[in-house]
Short mmCIF file of N, CA and C in Angstrom, two decimals:
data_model
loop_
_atom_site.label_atom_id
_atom_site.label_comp_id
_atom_site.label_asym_id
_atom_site.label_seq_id
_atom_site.Cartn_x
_atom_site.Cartn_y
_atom_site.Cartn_z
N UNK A 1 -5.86 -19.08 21.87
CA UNK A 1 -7.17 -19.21 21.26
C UNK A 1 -7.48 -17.97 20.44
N UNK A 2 -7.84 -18.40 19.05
CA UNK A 2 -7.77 -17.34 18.00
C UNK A 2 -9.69 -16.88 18.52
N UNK A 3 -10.06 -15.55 18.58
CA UNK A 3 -11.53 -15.19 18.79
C UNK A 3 -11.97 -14.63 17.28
N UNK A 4 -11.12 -14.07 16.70
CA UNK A 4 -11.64 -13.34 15.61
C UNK A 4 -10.75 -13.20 14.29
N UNK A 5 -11.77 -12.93 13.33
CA UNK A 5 -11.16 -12.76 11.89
C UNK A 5 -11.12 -11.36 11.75
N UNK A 6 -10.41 -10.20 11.48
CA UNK A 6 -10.44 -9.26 10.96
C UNK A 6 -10.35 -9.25 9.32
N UNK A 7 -11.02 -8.73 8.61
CA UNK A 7 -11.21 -9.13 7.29
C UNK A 7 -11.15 -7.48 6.48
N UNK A 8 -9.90 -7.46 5.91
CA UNK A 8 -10.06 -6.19 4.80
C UNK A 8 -9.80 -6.62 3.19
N UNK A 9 -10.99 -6.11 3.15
CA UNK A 9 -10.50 -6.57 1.41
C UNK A 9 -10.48 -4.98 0.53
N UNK A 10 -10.06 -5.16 -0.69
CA UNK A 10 -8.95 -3.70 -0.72
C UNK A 10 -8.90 -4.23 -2.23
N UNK A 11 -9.05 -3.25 -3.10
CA UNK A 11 -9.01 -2.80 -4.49
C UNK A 11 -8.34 -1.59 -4.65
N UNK A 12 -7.00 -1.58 -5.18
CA UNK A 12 -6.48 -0.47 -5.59
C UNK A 12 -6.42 0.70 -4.52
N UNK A 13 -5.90 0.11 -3.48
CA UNK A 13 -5.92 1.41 -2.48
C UNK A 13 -5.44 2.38 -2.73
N UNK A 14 -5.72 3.51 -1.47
CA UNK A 14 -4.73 4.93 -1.42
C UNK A 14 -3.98 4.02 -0.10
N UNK A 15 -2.21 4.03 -0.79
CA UNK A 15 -1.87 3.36 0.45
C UNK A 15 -1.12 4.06 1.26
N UNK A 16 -0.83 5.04 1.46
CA UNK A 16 -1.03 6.04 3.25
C UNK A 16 -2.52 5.47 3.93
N UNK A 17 -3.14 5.82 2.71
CA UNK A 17 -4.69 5.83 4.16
C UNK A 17 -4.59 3.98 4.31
N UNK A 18 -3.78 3.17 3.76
CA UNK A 18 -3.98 1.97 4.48
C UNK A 18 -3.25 1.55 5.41
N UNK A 19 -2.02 2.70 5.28
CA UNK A 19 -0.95 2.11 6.13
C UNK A 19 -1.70 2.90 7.69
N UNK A 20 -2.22 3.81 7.37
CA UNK A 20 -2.71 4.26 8.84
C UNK A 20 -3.96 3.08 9.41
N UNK A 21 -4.93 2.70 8.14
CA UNK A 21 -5.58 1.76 9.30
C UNK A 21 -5.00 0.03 9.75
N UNK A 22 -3.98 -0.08 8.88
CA UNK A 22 -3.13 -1.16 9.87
C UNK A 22 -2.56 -0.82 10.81
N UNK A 23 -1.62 0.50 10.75
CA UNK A 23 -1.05 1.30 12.24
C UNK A 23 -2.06 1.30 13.42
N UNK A 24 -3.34 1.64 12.68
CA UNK A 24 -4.81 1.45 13.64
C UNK A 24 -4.82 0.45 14.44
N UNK A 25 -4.52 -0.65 13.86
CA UNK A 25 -5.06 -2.18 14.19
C UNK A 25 -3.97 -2.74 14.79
N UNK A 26 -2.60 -2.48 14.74
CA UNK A 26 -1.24 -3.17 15.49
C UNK A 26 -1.63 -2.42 16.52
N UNK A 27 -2.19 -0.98 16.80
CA UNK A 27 -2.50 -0.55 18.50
C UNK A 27 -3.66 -1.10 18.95
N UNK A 28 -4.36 -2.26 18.09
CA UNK A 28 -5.53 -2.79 19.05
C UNK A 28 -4.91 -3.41 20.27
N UNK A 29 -6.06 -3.57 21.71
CA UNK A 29 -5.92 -3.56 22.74
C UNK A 29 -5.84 -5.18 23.15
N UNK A 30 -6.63 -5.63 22.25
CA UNK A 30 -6.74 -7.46 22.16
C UNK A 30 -5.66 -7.84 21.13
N UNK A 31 -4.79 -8.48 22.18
CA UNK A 31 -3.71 -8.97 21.90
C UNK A 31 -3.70 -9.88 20.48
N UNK A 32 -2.64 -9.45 19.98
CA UNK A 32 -2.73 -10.05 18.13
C UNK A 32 -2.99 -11.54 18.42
N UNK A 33 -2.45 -12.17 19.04
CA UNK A 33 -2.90 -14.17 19.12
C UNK A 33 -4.08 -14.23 19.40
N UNK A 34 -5.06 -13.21 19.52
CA UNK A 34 -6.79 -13.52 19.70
C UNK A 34 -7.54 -13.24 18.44
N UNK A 35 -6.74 -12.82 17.64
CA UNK A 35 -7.04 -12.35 16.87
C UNK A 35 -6.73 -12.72 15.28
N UNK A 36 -7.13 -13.02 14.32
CA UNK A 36 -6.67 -13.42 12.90
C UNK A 36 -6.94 -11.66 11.84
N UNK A 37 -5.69 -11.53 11.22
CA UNK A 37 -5.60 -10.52 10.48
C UNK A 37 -5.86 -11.18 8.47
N UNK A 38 -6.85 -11.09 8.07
CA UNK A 38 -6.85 -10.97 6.25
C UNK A 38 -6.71 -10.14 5.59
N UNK A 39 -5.45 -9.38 4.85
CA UNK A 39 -5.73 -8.71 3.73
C UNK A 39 -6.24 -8.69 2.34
N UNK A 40 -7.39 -8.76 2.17
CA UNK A 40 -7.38 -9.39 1.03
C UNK A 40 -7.62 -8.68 -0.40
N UNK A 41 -6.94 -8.85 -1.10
CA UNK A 41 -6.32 -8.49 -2.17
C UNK A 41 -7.59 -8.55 -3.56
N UNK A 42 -8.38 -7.63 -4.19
CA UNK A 42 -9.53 -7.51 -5.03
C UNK A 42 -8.72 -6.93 -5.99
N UNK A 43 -8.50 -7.83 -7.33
CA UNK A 43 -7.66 -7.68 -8.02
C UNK A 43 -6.81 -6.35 -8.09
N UNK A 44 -6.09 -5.98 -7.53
CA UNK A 44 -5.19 -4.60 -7.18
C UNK A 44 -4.18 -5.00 -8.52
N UNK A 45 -4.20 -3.67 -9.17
CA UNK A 45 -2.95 -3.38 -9.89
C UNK A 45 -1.97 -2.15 -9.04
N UNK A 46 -0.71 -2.71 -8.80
CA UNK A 46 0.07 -3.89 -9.02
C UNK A 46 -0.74 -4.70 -7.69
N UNK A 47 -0.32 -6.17 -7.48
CA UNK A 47 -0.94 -6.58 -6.35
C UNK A 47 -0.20 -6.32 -5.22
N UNK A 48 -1.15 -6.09 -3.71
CA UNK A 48 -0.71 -6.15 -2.60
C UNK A 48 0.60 -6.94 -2.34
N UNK A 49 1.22 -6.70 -1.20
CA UNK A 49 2.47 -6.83 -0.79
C UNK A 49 1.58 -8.03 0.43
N UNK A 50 2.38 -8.92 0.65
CA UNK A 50 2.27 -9.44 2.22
C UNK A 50 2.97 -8.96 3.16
N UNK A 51 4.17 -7.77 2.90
CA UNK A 51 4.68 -7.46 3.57
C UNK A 51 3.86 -5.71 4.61
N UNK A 52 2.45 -5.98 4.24
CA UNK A 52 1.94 -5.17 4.97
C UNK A 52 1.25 -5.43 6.25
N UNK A 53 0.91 -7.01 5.91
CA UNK A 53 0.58 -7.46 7.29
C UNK A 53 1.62 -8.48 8.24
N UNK A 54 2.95 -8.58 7.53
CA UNK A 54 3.94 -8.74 8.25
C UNK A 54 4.17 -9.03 9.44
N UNK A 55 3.70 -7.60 10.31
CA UNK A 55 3.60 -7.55 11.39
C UNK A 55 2.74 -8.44 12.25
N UNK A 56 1.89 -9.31 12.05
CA UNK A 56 0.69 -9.58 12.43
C UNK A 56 1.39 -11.13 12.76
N UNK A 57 1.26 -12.06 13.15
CA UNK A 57 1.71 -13.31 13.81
C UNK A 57 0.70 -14.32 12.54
N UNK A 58 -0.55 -13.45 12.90
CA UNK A 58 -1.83 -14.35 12.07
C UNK A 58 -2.28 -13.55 11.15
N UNK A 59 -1.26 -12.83 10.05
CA UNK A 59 -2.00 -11.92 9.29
C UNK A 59 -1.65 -13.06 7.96
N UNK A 60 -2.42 -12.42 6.92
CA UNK A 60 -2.27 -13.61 5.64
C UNK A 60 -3.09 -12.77 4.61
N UNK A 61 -2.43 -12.61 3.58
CA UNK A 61 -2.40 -11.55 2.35
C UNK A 61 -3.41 -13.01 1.57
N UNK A 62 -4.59 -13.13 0.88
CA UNK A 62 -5.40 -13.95 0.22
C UNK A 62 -5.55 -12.98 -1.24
N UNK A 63 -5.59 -13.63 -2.16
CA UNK A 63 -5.85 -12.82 -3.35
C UNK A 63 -7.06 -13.16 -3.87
N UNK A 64 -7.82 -12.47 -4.23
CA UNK A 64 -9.00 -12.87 -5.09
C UNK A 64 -8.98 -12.38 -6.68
N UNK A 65 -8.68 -13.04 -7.47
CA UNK A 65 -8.87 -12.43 -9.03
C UNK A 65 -10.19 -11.68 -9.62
N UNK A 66 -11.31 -12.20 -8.73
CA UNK A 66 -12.34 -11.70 -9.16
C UNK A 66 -12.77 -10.50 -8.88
N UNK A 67 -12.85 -9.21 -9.71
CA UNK A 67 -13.20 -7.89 -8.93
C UNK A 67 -14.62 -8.03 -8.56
N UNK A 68 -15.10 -7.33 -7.35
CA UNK A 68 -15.87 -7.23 -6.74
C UNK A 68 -15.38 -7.16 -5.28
N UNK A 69 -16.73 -6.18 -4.63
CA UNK A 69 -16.57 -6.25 -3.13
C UNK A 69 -17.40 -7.64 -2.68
N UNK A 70 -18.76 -7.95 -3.28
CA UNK A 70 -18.72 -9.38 -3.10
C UNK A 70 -18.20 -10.52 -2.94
N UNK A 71 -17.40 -10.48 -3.94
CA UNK A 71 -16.43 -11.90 -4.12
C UNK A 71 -15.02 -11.72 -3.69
N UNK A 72 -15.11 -10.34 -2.84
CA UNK A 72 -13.62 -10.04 -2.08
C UNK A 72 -14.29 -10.59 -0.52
N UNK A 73 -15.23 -10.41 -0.07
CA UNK A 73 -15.98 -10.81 1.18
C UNK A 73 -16.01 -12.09 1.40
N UNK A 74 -16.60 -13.00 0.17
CA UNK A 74 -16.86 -14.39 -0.18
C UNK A 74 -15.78 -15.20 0.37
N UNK A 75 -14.36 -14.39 -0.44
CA UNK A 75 -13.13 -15.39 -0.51
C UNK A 75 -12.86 -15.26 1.22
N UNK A 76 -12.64 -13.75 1.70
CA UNK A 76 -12.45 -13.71 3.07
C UNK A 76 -13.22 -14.93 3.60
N UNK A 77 -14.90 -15.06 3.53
CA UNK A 77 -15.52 -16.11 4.08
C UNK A 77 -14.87 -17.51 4.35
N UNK A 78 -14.49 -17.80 3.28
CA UNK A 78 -13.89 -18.92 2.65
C UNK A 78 -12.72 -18.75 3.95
N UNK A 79 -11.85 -17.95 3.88
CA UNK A 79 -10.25 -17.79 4.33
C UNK A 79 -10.51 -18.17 5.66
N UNK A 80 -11.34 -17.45 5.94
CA UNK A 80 -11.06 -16.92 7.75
C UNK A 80 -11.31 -18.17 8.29
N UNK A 81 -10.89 -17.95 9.61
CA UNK A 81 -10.43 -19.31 10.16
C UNK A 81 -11.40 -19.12 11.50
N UNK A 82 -11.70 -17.78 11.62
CA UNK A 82 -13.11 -18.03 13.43
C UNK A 82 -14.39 -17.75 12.90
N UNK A 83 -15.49 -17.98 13.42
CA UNK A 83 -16.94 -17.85 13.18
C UNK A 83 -17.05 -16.42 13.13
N UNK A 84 -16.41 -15.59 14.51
CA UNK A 84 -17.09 -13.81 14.35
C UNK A 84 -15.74 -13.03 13.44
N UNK A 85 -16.42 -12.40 12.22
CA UNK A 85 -15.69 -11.74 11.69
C UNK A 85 -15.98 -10.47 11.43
N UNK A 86 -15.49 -9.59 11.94
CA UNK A 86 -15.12 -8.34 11.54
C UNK A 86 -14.56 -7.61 10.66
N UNK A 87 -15.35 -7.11 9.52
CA UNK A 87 -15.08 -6.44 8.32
C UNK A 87 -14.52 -4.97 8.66
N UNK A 88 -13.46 -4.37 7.91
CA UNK A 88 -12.94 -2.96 8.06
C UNK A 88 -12.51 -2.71 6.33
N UNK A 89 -12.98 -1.26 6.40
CA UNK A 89 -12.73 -0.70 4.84
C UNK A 89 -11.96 -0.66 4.97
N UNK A 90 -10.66 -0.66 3.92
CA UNK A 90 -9.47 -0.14 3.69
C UNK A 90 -9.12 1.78 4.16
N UNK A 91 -9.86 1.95 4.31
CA UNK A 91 -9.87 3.66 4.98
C UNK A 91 -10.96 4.04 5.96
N UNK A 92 -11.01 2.33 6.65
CA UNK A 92 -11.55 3.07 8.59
C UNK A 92 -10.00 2.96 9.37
N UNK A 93 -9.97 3.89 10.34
CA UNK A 93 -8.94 3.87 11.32
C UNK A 93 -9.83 3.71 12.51
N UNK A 94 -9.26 2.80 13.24
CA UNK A 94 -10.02 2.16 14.19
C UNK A 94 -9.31 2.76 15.31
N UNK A 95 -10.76 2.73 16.40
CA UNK A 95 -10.15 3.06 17.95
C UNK A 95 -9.53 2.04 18.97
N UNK A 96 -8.33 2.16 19.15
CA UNK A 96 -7.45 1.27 20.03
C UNK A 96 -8.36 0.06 20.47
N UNK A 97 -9.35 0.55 20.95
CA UNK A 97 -10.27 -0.74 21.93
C UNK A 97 -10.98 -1.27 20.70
N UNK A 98 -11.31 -0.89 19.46
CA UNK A 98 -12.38 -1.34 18.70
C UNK A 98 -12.61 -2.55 18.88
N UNK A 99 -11.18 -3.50 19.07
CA UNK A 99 -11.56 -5.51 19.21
C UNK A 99 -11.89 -5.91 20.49
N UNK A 100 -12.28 -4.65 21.45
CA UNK A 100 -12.09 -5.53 22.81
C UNK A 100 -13.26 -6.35 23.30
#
């Protein structure tokens, strides 16, 4: 039983500081099958990789063409697949328990 959407949407990152807050999020404490991972992609030049959420069982790279943090949220809306969703900037690093 999936409980949650984690939802990042991401424009042109710094990608060290993203690879640390996915490193963040593979040490969450609530096991990845409770969990749904979105990266979602706000028109990034070049675009995101899916191979960043890879790791994730339920992770899923969504693209949105439209820039904005609005209509990067929207599409997440659209995407996510549980009612409680949890938004993270592309440069929060989260504490182990943050999903528990």
């Amino acid at each position: 039983m999936t409980d949650l959407s984690v939802l990042i949407p991401s424009h042109n990152p710094r990608l060290p500081l993203l690879n640390q807050v996915l490193a963040a999020l593979r040490q969450q404490s609530l096991p990845w099958e409770r969990w749904e991972l979105l990266l979602i992609d706000n028109a990034s030049s070049p675009t995101l990789s899916s191979e960043w959420i890879a790791w994730h069982p339920l992770g899923r790279l969504v693209l949105e063409p439209q820039l904005g943090l609005t209509q990067a949220r929207l599409r997440g809306i659209a995407e996510a697949r549980c009612d409680l969703l949890v938004w993270v900037d592309d440069d929060n690093i989260l504490d182990p328990n943050f999903l528990v």
